[in-house]
Tab-separated table of C-alpha atoms and ligand atoms in Angstrom:
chain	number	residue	atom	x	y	z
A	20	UNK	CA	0.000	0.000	0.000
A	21	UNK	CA	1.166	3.667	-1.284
A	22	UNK	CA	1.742	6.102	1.567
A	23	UNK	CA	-0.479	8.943	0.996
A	24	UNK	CA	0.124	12.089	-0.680
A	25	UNK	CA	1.243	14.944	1.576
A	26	UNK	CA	0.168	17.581	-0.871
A	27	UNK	CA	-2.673	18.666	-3.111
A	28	UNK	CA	-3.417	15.827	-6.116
A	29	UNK	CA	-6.397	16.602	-8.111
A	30	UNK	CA	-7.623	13.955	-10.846
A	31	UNK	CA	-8.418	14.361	-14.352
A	32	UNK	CA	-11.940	16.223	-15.284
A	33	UNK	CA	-13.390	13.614	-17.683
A	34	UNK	CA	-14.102	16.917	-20.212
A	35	UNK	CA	-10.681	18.427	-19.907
A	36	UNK	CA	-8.426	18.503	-22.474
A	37	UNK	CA	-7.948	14.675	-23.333
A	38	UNK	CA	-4.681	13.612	-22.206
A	39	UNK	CA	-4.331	15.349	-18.908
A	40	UNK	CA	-3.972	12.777	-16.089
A	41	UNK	CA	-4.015	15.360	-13.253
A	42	UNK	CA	-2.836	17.914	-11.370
A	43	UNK	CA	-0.351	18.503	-8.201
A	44	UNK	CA	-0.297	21.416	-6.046
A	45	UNK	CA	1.947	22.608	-3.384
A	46	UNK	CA	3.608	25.144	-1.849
A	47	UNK	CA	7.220	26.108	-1.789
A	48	UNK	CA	9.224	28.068	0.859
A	49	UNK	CA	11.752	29.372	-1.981
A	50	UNK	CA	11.622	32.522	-3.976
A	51	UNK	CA	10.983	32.605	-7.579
A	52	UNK	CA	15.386	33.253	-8.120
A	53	UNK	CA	16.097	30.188	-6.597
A	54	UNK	CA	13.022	28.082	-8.445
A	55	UNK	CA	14.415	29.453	-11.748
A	56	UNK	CA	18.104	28.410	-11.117
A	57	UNK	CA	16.664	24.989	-9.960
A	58	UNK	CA	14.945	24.905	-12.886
A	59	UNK	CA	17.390	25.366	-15.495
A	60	UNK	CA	20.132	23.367	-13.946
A	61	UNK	CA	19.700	19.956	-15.494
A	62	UNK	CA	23.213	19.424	-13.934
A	63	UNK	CA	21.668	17.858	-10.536
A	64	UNK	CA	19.355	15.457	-11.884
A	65	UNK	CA	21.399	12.472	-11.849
A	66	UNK	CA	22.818	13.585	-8.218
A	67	UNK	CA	20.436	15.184	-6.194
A	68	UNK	CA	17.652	12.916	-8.047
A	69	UNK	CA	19.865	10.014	-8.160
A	70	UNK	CA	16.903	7.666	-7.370
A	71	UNK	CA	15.135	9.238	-10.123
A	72	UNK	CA	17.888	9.668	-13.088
A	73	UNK	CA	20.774	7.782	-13.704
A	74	UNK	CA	22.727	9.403	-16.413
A	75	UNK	CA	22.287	12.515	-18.338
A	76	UNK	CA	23.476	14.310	-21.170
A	77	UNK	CA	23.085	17.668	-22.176
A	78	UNK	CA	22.515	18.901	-25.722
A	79	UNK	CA	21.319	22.422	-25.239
A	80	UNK	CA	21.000	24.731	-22.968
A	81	UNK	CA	20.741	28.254	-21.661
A	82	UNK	CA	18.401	30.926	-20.451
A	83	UNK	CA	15.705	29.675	-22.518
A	84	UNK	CA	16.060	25.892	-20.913
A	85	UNK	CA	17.630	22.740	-21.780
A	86	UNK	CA	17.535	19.955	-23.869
A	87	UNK	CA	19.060	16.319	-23.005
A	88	UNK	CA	19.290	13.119	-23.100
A	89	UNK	CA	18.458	11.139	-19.576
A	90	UNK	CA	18.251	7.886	-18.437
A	91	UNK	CA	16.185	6.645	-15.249
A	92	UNK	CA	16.085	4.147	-12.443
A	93	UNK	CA	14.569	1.746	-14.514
A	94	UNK	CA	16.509	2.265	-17.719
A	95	UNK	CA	14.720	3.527	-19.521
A	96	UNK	CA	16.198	6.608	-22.042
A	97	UNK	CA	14.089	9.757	-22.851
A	98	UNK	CA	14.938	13.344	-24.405
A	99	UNK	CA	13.584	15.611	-22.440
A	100	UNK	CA	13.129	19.187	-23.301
A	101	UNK	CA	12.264	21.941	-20.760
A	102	UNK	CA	11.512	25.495	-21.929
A	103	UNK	CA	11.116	28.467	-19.039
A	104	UNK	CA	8.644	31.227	-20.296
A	105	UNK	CA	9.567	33.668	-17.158
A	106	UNK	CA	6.744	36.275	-18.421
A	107	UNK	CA	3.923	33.834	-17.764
A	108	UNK	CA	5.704	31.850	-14.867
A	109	UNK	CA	6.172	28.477	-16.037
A	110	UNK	CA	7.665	25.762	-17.635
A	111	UNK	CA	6.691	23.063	-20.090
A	112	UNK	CA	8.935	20.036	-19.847
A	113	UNK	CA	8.180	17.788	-22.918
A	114	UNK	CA	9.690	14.192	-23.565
A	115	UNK	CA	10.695	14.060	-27.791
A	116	UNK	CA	11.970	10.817	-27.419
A	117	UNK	CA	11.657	7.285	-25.764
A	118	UNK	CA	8.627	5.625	-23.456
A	119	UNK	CA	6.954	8.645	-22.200
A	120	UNK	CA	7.422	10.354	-25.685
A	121	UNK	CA	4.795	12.918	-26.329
A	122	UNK	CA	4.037	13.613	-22.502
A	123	UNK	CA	4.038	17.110	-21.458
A	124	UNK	CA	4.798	18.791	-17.762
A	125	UNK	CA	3.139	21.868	-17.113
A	126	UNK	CA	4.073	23.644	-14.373
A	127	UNK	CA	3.099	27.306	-12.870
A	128	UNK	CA	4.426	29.520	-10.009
A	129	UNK	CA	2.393	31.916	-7.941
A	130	UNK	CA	4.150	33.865	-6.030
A	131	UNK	CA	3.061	34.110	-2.350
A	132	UNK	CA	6.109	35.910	-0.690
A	133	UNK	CA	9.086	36.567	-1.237
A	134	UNK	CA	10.407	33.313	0.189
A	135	UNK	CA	7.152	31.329	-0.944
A	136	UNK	CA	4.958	30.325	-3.763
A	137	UNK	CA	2.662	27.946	-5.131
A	138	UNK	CA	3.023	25.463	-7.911
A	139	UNK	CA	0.603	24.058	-10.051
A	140	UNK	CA	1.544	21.065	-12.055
A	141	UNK	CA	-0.445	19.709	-14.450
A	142	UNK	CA	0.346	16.461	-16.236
A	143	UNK	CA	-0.180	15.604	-19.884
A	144	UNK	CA	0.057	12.084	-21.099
A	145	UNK	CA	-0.927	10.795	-24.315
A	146	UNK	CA	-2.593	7.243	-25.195
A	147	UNK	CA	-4.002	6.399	-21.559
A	148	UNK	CA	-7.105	5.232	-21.443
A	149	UNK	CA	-9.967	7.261	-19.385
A	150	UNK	CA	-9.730	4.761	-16.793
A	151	UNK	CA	-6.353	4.340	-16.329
A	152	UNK	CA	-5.822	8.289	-15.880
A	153	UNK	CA	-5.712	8.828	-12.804
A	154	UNK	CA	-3.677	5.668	-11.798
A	155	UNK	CA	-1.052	7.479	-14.317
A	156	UNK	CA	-1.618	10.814	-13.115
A	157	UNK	CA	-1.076	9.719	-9.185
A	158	UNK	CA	2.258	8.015	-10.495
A	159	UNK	CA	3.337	11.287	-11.904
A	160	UNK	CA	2.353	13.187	-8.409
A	161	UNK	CA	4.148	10.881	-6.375
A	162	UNK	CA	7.288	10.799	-8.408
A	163	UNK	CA	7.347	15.054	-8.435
A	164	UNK	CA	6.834	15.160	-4.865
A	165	UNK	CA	9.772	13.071	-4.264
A	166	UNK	CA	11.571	15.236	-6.797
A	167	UNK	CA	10.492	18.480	-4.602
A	168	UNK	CA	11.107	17.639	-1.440
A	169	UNK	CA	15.206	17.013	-2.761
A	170	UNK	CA	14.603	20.152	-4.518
A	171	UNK	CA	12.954	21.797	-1.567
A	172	UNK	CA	16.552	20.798	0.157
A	173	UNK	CA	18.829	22.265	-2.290
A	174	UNK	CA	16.700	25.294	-2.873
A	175	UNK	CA	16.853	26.442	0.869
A	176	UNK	CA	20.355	25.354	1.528
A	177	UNK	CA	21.358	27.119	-1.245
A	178	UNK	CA	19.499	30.091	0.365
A	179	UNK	CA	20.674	29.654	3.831
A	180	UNK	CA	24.232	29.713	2.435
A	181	UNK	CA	23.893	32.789	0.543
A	182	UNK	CA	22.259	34.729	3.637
A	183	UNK	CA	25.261	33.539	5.570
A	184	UNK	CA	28.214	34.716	3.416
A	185	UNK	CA	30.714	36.272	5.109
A	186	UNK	CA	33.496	37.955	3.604
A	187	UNK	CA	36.423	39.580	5.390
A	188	UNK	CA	38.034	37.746	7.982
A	189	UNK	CA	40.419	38.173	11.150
A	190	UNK	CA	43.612	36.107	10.611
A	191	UNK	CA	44.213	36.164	14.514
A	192	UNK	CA	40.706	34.084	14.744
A	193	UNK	CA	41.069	30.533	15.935
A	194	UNK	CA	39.266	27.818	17.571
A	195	UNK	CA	39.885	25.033	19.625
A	196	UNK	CA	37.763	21.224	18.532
A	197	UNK	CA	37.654	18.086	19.974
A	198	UNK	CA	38.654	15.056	18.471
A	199	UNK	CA	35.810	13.292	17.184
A	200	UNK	CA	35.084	9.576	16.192
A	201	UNK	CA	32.098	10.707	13.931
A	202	UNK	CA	33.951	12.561	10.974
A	203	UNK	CA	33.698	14.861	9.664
A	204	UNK	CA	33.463	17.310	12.661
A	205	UNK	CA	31.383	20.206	11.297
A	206	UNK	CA	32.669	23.811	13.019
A	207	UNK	CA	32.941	27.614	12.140
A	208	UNK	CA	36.187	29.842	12.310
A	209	UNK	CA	35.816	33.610	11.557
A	210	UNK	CA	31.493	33.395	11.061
A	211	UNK	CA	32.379	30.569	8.226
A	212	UNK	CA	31.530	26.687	7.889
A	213	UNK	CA	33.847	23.700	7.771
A	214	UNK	CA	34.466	20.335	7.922
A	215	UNK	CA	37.537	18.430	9.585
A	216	UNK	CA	38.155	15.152	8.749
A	217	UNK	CA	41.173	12.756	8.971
A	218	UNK	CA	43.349	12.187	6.144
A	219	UNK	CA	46.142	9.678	6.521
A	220	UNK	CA	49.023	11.628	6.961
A	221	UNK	CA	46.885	14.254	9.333
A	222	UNK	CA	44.189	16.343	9.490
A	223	UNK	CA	42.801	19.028	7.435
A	224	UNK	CA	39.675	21.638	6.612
A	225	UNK	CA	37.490	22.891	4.267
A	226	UNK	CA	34.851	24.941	3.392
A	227	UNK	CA	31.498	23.543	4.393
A	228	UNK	CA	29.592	24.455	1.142
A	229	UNK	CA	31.070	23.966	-2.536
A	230	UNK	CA	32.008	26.799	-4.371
A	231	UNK	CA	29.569	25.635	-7.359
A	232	UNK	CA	25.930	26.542	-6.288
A	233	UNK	CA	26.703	26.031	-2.464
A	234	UNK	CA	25.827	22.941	-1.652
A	235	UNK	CA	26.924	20.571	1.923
A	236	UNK	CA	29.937	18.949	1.316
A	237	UNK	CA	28.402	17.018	4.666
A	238	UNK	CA	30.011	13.603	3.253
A	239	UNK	CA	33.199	13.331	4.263
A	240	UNK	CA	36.444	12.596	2.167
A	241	UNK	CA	37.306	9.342	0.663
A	242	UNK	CA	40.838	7.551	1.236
A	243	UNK	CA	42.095	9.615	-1.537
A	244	UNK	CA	40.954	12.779	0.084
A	245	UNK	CA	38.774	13.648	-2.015
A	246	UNK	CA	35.268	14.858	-1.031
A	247	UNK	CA	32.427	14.834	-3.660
A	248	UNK	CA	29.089	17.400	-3.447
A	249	UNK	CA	26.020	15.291	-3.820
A	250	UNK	CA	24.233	18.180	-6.161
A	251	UNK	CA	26.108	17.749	-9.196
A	252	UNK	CA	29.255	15.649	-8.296
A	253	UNK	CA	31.642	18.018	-8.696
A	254	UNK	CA	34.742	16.412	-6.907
A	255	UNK	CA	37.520	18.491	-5.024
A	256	UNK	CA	41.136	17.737	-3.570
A	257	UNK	CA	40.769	18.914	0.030
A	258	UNK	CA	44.394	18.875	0.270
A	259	UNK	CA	44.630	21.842	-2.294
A	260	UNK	CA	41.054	22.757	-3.102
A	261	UNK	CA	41.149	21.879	-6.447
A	262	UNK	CA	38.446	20.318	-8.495
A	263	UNK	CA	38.713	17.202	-9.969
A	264	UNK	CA	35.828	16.803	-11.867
A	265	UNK	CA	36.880	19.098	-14.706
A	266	UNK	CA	34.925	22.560	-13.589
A	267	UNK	CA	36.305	25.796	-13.130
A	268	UNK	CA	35.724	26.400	-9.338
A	269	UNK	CA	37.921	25.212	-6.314
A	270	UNK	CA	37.092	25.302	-2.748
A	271	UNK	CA	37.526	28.541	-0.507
A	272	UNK	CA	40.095	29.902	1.674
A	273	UNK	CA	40.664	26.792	4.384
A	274	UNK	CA	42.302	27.159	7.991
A	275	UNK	CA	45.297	24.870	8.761
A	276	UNK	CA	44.583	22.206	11.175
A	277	UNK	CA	46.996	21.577	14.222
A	278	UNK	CA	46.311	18.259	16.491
A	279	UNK	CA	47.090	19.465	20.182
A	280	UNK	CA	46.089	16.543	22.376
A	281	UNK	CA	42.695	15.478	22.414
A	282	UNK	CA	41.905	18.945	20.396
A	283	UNK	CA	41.657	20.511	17.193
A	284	UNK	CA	43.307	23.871	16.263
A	285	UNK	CA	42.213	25.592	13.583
A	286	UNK	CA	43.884	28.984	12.380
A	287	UNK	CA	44.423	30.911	9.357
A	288	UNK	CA	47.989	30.838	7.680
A	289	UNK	CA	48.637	33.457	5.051
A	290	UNK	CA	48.025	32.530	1.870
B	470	FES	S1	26.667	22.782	-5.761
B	470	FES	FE1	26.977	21.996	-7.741
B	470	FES	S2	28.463	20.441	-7.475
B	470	FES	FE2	28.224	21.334	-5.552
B	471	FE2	FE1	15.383	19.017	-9.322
Protein backbone atom coordinates (compact mmCIF):
# COMPACT_ATOMS: atom_id res chain seq x y z
CA UNK A 1 0.00 0.00 0.00
CA UNK A 2 1.17 3.67 -1.28
CA UNK A 3 1.74 6.10 1.57
CA UNK A 4 -0.48 8.94 1.00
CA UNK A 5 0.12 12.09 -0.68
CA UNK A 6 1.24 14.94 1.58
CA UNK A 7 0.17 17.58 -0.87
CA UNK A 8 -2.67 18.67 -3.11
CA UNK A 9 -3.42 15.83 -6.12
CA UNK A 10 -6.40 16.60 -8.11
CA UNK A 11 -7.62 13.96 -10.85
CA UNK A 12 -8.42 14.36 -14.35
CA UNK A 13 -11.94 16.22 -15.28
CA UNK A 14 -13.39 13.61 -17.68
CA UNK A 15 -14.10 16.92 -20.21
CA UNK A 16 -10.68 18.43 -19.91
CA UNK A 17 -8.43 18.50 -22.47
CA UNK A 18 -7.95 14.67 -23.33
CA UNK A 19 -4.68 13.61 -22.21
CA UNK A 20 -4.33 15.35 -18.91
CA UNK A 21 -3.97 12.78 -16.09
CA UNK A 22 -4.02 15.36 -13.25
CA UNK A 23 -2.84 17.91 -11.37
CA UNK A 24 -0.35 18.50 -8.20
CA UNK A 25 -0.30 21.42 -6.05
CA UNK A 26 1.95 22.61 -3.38
CA UNK A 27 3.61 25.14 -1.85
CA UNK A 28 7.22 26.11 -1.79
CA UNK A 29 9.22 28.07 0.86
CA UNK A 30 11.75 29.37 -1.98
CA UNK A 31 11.62 32.52 -3.98
CA UNK A 32 10.98 32.60 -7.58
CA UNK A 33 15.39 33.25 -8.12
CA UNK A 34 16.10 30.19 -6.60
CA UNK A 35 13.02 28.08 -8.45
CA UNK A 36 14.42 29.45 -11.75
CA UNK A 37 18.10 28.41 -11.12
CA UNK A 38 16.66 24.99 -9.96
CA UNK A 39 14.94 24.90 -12.89
CA UNK A 40 17.39 25.37 -15.50
CA UNK A 41 20.13 23.37 -13.95
CA UNK A 42 19.70 19.96 -15.49
CA UNK A 43 23.21 19.42 -13.93
CA UNK A 44 21.67 17.86 -10.54
CA UNK A 45 19.35 15.46 -11.88
CA UNK A 46 21.40 12.47 -11.85
CA UNK A 47 22.82 13.59 -8.22
CA UNK A 48 20.44 15.18 -6.19
CA UNK A 49 17.65 12.92 -8.05
CA UNK A 50 19.86 10.01 -8.16
CA UNK A 51 16.90 7.67 -7.37
CA UNK A 52 15.14 9.24 -10.12
CA UNK A 53 17.89 9.67 -13.09
CA UNK A 54 20.77 7.78 -13.70
CA UNK A 55 22.73 9.40 -16.41
CA UNK A 56 22.29 12.51 -18.34
CA UNK A 57 23.48 14.31 -21.17
CA UNK A 58 23.08 17.67 -22.18
CA UNK A 59 22.52 18.90 -25.72
CA UNK A 60 21.32 22.42 -25.24
CA UNK A 61 21.00 24.73 -22.97
CA UNK A 62 20.74 28.25 -21.66
CA UNK A 63 18.40 30.93 -20.45
CA UNK A 64 15.70 29.68 -22.52
CA UNK A 65 16.06 25.89 -20.91
CA UNK A 66 17.63 22.74 -21.78
CA UNK A 67 17.53 19.96 -23.87
CA UNK A 68 19.06 16.32 -23.00
CA UNK A 69 19.29 13.12 -23.10
CA UNK A 70 18.46 11.14 -19.58
CA UNK A 71 18.25 7.89 -18.44
CA UNK A 72 16.18 6.64 -15.25
CA UNK A 73 16.09 4.15 -12.44
CA UNK A 74 14.57 1.75 -14.51
CA UNK A 75 16.51 2.27 -17.72
CA UNK A 76 14.72 3.53 -19.52
CA UNK A 77 16.20 6.61 -22.04
CA UNK A 78 14.09 9.76 -22.85
CA UNK A 79 14.94 13.34 -24.41
CA UNK A 80 13.58 15.61 -22.44
CA UNK A 81 13.13 19.19 -23.30
CA UNK A 82 12.26 21.94 -20.76
CA UNK A 83 11.51 25.50 -21.93
CA UNK A 84 11.12 28.47 -19.04
CA UNK A 85 8.64 31.23 -20.30
CA UNK A 86 9.57 33.67 -17.16
CA UNK A 87 6.74 36.28 -18.42
CA UNK A 88 3.92 33.83 -17.76
CA UNK A 89 5.70 31.85 -14.87
CA UNK A 90 6.17 28.48 -16.04
CA UNK A 91 7.66 25.76 -17.63
CA UNK A 92 6.69 23.06 -20.09
CA UNK A 93 8.94 20.04 -19.85
CA UNK A 94 8.18 17.79 -22.92
CA UNK A 95 9.69 14.19 -23.57
CA UNK A 96 10.69 14.06 -27.79
CA UNK A 97 11.97 10.82 -27.42
CA UNK A 98 11.66 7.28 -25.76
CA UNK A 99 8.63 5.63 -23.46
CA UNK A 100 6.95 8.65 -22.20
CA UNK A 101 7.42 10.35 -25.69
CA UNK A 102 4.79 12.92 -26.33
CA UNK A 103 4.04 13.61 -22.50
CA UNK A 104 4.04 17.11 -21.46
CA UNK A 105 4.80 18.79 -17.76
CA UNK A 106 3.14 21.87 -17.11
CA UNK A 107 4.07 23.64 -14.37
CA UNK A 108 3.10 27.31 -12.87
CA UNK A 109 4.43 29.52 -10.01
CA UNK A 110 2.39 31.92 -7.94
CA UNK A 111 4.15 33.86 -6.03
CA UNK A 112 3.06 34.11 -2.35
CA UNK A 113 6.11 35.91 -0.69
CA UNK A 114 9.09 36.57 -1.24
CA UNK A 115 10.41 33.31 0.19
CA UNK A 116 7.15 31.33 -0.94
CA UNK A 117 4.96 30.33 -3.76
CA UNK A 118 2.66 27.95 -5.13
CA UNK A 119 3.02 25.46 -7.91
CA UNK A 120 0.60 24.06 -10.05
CA UNK A 121 1.54 21.06 -12.06
CA UNK A 122 -0.44 19.71 -14.45
CA UNK A 123 0.35 16.46 -16.24
CA UNK A 124 -0.18 15.60 -19.88
CA UNK A 125 0.06 12.08 -21.10
CA UNK A 126 -0.93 10.79 -24.31
CA UNK A 127 -2.59 7.24 -25.20
CA UNK A 128 -4.00 6.40 -21.56
CA UNK A 129 -7.11 5.23 -21.44
CA UNK A 130 -9.97 7.26 -19.39
CA UNK A 131 -9.73 4.76 -16.79
CA UNK A 132 -6.35 4.34 -16.33
CA UNK A 133 -5.82 8.29 -15.88
CA UNK A 134 -5.71 8.83 -12.80
CA UNK A 135 -3.68 5.67 -11.80
CA UNK A 136 -1.05 7.48 -14.32
CA UNK A 137 -1.62 10.81 -13.12
CA UNK A 138 -1.08 9.72 -9.19
CA UNK A 139 2.26 8.01 -10.49
CA UNK A 140 3.34 11.29 -11.90
CA UNK A 141 2.35 13.19 -8.41
CA UNK A 142 4.15 10.88 -6.37
CA UNK A 143 7.29 10.80 -8.41
CA UNK A 144 7.35 15.05 -8.43
CA UNK A 145 6.83 15.16 -4.87
CA UNK A 146 9.77 13.07 -4.26
CA UNK A 147 11.57 15.24 -6.80
CA UNK A 148 10.49 18.48 -4.60
CA UNK A 149 11.11 17.64 -1.44
CA UNK A 150 15.21 17.01 -2.76
CA UNK A 151 14.60 20.15 -4.52
CA UNK A 152 12.95 21.80 -1.57
CA UNK A 153 16.55 20.80 0.16
CA UNK A 154 18.83 22.26 -2.29
CA UNK A 155 16.70 25.29 -2.87
CA UNK A 156 16.85 26.44 0.87
CA UNK A 157 20.36 25.35 1.53
CA UNK A 158 21.36 27.12 -1.25
CA UNK A 159 19.50 30.09 0.36
CA UNK A 160 20.67 29.65 3.83
CA UNK A 161 24.23 29.71 2.44
CA UNK A 162 23.89 32.79 0.54
CA UNK A 163 22.26 34.73 3.64
CA UNK A 164 25.26 33.54 5.57
CA UNK A 165 28.21 34.72 3.42
CA UNK A 166 30.71 36.27 5.11
CA UNK A 167 33.50 37.96 3.60
CA UNK A 168 36.42 39.58 5.39
CA UNK A 169 38.03 37.75 7.98
CA UNK A 170 40.42 38.17 11.15
CA UNK A 171 43.61 36.11 10.61
CA UNK A 172 44.21 36.16 14.51
CA UNK A 173 40.71 34.08 14.74
CA UNK A 174 41.07 30.53 15.94
CA UNK A 175 39.27 27.82 17.57
CA UNK A 176 39.89 25.03 19.62
CA UNK A 177 37.76 21.22 18.53
CA UNK A 178 37.65 18.09 19.97
CA UNK A 179 38.65 15.06 18.47
CA UNK A 180 35.81 13.29 17.18
CA UNK A 181 35.08 9.58 16.19
CA UNK A 182 32.10 10.71 13.93
CA UNK A 183 33.95 12.56 10.97
CA UNK A 184 33.70 14.86 9.66
CA UNK A 185 33.46 17.31 12.66
CA UNK A 186 31.38 20.21 11.30
CA UNK A 187 32.67 23.81 13.02
CA UNK A 188 32.94 27.61 12.14
CA UNK A 189 36.19 29.84 12.31
CA UNK A 190 35.82 33.61 11.56
CA UNK A 191 31.49 33.40 11.06
CA UNK A 192 32.38 30.57 8.23
CA UNK A 193 31.53 26.69 7.89
CA UNK A 194 33.85 23.70 7.77
CA UNK A 195 34.47 20.33 7.92
CA UNK A 196 37.54 18.43 9.59
CA UNK A 197 38.16 15.15 8.75
CA UNK A 198 41.17 12.76 8.97
CA UNK A 199 43.35 12.19 6.14
CA UNK A 200 46.14 9.68 6.52
CA UNK A 201 49.02 11.63 6.96
CA UNK A 202 46.88 14.25 9.33
CA UNK A 203 44.19 16.34 9.49
CA UNK A 204 42.80 19.03 7.44
CA UNK A 205 39.67 21.64 6.61
CA UNK A 206 37.49 22.89 4.27
CA UNK A 207 34.85 24.94 3.39
CA UNK A 208 31.50 23.54 4.39
CA UNK A 209 29.59 24.45 1.14
CA UNK A 210 31.07 23.97 -2.54
CA UNK A 211 32.01 26.80 -4.37
CA UNK A 212 29.57 25.63 -7.36
CA UNK A 213 25.93 26.54 -6.29
CA UNK A 214 26.70 26.03 -2.46
CA UNK A 215 25.83 22.94 -1.65
CA UNK A 216 26.92 20.57 1.92
CA UNK A 217 29.94 18.95 1.32
CA UNK A 218 28.40 17.02 4.67
CA UNK A 219 30.01 13.60 3.25
CA UNK A 220 33.20 13.33 4.26
CA UNK A 221 36.44 12.60 2.17
CA UNK A 222 37.31 9.34 0.66
CA UNK A 223 40.84 7.55 1.24
CA UNK A 224 42.10 9.61 -1.54
CA UNK A 225 40.95 12.78 0.08
CA UNK A 226 38.77 13.65 -2.02
CA UNK A 227 35.27 14.86 -1.03
CA UNK A 228 32.43 14.83 -3.66
CA UNK A 229 29.09 17.40 -3.45
CA UNK A 230 26.02 15.29 -3.82
CA UNK A 231 24.23 18.18 -6.16
CA UNK A 232 26.11 17.75 -9.20
CA UNK A 233 29.26 15.65 -8.30
CA UNK A 234 31.64 18.02 -8.70
CA UNK A 235 34.74 16.41 -6.91
CA UNK A 236 37.52 18.49 -5.02
CA UNK A 237 41.14 17.74 -3.57
CA UNK A 238 40.77 18.91 0.03
CA UNK A 239 44.39 18.87 0.27
CA UNK A 240 44.63 21.84 -2.29
CA UNK A 241 41.05 22.76 -3.10
CA UNK A 242 41.15 21.88 -6.45
CA UNK A 243 38.45 20.32 -8.49
CA UNK A 244 38.71 17.20 -9.97
CA UNK A 245 35.83 16.80 -11.87
CA UNK A 246 36.88 19.10 -14.71
CA UNK A 247 34.93 22.56 -13.59
CA UNK A 248 36.31 25.80 -13.13
CA UNK A 249 35.72 26.40 -9.34
CA UNK A 250 37.92 25.21 -6.31
CA UNK A 251 37.09 25.30 -2.75
CA UNK A 252 37.53 28.54 -0.51
CA UNK A 253 40.09 29.90 1.67
CA UNK A 254 40.66 26.79 4.38
CA UNK A 255 42.30 27.16 7.99
CA UNK A 256 45.30 24.87 8.76
CA UNK A 257 44.58 22.21 11.18
CA UNK A 258 47.00 21.58 14.22
CA UNK A 259 46.31 18.26 16.49
CA UNK A 260 47.09 19.47 20.18
CA UNK A 261 46.09 16.54 22.38
CA UNK A 262 42.70 15.48 22.41
CA UNK A 263 41.91 18.95 20.40
CA UNK A 264 41.66 20.51 17.19
CA UNK A 265 43.31 23.87 16.26
CA UNK A 266 42.21 25.59 13.58
CA UNK A 267 43.88 28.98 12.38
CA UNK A 268 44.42 30.91 9.36
CA UNK A 269 47.99 30.84 7.68
CA UNK A 270 48.64 33.46 5.05
CA UNK A 271 48.02 32.53 1.87
S1 LIG B 1 26.67 22.78 -5.76
FE1 LIG B 1 26.98 22.00 -7.74
S2 LIG B 1 28.46 20.44 -7.48
FE2 LIG B 1 28.22 21.33 -5.55
FE1 LIG C 1 15.38 19.02 -9.32
Amino acid sequence: MSEPLRYEYSPPHQDSRVDHVGTYKRTLPVSLERMYENTLDWEHLPHLHGSSFTSIECLDAGAWGWRCRVSDAKGRDSLLELRLDRDCRRWITRNLEGSAQGAEIWTHVFVTDAHQMDIVIDYFVPGVESAKREKVGMAYARSYENLYDEDVWMMTERQKQINQRVDSINQDDEVMVPVSETLPIKTSLSGRGFYVDRLADGWVAYPESCPHQLGPLSAGVNEDGVVACPWHGYEFDVRTGACLSGHSCRLGRSPAVSKMGDELRLHWVSD
